[in-house]
PDB file of C-alpha atoms in Angstrom:
ATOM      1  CA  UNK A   1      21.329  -9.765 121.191  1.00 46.00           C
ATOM      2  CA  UNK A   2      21.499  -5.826 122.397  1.00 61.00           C
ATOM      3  CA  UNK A   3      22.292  -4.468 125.439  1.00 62.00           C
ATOM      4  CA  UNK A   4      21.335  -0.726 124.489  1.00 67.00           C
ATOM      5  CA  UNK A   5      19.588   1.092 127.645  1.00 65.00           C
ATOM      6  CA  UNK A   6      17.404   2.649 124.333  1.00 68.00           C
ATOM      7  CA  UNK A   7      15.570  -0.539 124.518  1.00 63.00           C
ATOM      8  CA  UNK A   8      14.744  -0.555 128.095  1.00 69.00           C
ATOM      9  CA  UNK A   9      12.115   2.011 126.648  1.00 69.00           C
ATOM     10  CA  UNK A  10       8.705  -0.819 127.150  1.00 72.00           C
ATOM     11  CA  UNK A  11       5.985   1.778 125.537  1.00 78.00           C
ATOM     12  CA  UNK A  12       8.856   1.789 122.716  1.00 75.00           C
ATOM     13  CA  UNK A  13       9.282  -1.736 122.411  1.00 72.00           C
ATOM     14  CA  UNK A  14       6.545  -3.448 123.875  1.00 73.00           C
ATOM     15  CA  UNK A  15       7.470  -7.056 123.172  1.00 68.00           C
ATOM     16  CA  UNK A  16      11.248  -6.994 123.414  1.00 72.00           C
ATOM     17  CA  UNK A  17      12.704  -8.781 126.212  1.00 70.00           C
ATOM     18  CA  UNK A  18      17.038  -9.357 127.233  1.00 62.00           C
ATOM     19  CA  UNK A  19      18.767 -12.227 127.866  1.00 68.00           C
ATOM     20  CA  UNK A  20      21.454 -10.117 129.243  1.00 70.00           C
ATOM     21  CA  UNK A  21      21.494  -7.062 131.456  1.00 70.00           C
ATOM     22  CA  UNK A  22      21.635  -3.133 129.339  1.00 73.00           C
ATOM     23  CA  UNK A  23      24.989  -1.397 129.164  1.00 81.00           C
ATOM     24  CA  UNK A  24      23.794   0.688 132.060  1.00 87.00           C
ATOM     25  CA  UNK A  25      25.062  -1.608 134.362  1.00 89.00           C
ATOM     26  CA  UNK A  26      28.111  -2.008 132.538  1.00 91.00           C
ATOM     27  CA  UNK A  27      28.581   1.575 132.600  1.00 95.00           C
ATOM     28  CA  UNK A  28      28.015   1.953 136.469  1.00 96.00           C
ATOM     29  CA  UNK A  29      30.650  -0.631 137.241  1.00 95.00           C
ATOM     30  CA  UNK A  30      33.300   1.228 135.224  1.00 96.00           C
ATOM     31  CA  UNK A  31      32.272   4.020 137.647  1.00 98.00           C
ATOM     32  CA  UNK A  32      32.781   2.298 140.483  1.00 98.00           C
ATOM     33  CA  UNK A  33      36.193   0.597 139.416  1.00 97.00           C
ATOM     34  CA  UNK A  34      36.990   4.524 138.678  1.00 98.00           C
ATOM     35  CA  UNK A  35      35.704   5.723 142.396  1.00 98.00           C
ATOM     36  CA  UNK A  36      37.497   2.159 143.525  1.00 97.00           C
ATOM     37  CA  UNK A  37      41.010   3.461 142.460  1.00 97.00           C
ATOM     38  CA  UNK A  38      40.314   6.871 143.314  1.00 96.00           C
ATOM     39  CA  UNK A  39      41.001   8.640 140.323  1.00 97.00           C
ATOM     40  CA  UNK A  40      38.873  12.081 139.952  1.00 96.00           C
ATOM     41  CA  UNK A  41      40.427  12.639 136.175  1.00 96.00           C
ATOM     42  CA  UNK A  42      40.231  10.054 133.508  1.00 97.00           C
ATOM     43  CA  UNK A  43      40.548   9.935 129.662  1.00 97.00           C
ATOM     44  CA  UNK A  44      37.627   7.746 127.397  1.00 96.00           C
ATOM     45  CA  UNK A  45      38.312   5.851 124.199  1.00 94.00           C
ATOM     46  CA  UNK A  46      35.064   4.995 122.569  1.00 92.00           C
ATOM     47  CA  UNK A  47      33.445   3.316 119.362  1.00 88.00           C
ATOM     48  CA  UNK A  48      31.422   5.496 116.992  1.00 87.00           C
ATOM     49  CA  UNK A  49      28.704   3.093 116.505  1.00 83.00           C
ATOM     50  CA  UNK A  50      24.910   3.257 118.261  1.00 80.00           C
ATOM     51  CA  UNK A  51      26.732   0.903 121.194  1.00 81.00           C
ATOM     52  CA  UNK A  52      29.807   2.861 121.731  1.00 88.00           C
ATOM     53  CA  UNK A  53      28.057   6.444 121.378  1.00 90.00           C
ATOM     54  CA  UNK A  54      25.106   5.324 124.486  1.00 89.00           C
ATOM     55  CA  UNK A  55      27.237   4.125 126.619  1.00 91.00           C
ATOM     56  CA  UNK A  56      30.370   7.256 126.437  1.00 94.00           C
ATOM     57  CA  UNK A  57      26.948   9.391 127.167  1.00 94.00           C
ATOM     58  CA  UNK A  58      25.515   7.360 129.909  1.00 94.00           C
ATOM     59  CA  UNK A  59      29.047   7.539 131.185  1.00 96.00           C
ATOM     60  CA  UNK A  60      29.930  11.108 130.681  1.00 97.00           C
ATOM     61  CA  UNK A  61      26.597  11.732 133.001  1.00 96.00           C
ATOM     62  CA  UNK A  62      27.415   9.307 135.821  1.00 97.00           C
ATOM     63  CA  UNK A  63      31.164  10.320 136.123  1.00 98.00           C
ATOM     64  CA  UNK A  64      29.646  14.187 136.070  1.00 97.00           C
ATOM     65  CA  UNK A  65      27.464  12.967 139.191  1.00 97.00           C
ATOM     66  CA  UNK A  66      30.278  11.667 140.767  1.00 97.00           C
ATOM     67  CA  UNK A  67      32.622  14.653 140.501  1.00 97.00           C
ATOM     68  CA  UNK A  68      34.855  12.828 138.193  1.00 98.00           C
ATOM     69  CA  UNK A  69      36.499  14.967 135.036  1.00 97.00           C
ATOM     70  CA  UNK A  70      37.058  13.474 131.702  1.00 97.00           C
ATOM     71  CA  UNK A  71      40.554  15.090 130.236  1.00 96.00           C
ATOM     72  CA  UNK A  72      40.231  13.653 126.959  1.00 95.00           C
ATOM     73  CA  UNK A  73      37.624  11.721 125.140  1.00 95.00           C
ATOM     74  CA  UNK A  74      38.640  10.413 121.747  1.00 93.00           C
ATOM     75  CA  UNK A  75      36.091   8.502 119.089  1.00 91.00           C
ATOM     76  CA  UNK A  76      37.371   5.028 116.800  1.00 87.00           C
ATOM     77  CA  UNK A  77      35.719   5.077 113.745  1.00 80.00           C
ATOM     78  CA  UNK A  78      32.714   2.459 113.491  1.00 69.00           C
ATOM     79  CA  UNK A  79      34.543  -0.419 111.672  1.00 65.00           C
ATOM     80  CA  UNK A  80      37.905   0.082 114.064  1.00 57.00           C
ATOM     81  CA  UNK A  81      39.589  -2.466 111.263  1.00 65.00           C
ATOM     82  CA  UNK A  82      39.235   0.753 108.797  1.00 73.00           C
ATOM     83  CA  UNK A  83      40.979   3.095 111.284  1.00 76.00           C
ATOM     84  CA  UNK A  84      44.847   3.409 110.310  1.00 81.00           C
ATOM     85  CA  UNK A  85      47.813   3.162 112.299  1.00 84.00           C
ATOM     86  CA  UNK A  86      48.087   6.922 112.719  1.00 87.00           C
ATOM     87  CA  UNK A  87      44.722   7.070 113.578  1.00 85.00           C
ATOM     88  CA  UNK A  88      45.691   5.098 116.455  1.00 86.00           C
ATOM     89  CA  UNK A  89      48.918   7.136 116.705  1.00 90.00           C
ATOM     90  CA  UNK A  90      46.692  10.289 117.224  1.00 90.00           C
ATOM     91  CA  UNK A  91      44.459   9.046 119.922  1.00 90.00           C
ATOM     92  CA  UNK A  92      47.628   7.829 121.881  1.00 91.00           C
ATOM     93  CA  UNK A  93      49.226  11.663 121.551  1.00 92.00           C
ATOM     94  CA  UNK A  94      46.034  13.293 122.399  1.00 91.00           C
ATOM     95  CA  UNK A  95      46.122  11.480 125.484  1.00 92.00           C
ATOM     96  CA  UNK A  96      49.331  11.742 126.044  1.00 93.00           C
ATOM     97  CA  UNK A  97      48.638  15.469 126.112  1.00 92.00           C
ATOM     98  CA  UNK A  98      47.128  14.903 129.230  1.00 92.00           C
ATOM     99  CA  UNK A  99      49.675  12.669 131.543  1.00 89.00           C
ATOM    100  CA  UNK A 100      47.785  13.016 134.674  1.00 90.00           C
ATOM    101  CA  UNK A 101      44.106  11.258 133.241  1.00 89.00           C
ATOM    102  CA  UNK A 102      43.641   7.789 134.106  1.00 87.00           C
TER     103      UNK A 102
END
């Protein structure tokens, strides 16, 4: 099961058919919770796998259309069970740095 926009592509991948909808619209509903509340400056936590990487850069393009500023954007290693407790530690003081992201 993938929800990847990449395979949306049907010259790509002629025969492949979803069950369940792409991340896109996943991605556009966490826009419009972020329009919803009104916030104009938020701060993105994402995985650094082929899932996590597609959707932060689907979602770094429709907040830009939207007029909505990321302050931070901070990557968890692939396998987050590898990533230590600083690791985690880090993330939380990076964003930290910036108190008024959402």
């Amino acid at each position: 099961m993938s929800t990847s926009p990449e395979l949306s592509n049907k010259q790509r991948f002629e025969y492949f058919t979803r069950t369940i909808p792409s991340d896109h619209y996943q991605v556009k509903a966490m826009v419009e919770i972020i329009k919803m509340f009104g916030w104009s400056y938020v701060s993105i936590v994402y995985e650094e796998s082929n899932y996590g990487i597609k959707a932060f850069e689907e979602l770094e393009v429709l907040l830009g259309k939207n007029n909505i500023c990321i302050a931070v954007k901070e990557k968890l290693v692939k396998d987050s069970g590898v990533a230590s407790e600083a690791d985690y530690d880090n993330i939380i003081l990076h964003l930290q740095t910036k108190p008024r992201a959402r």
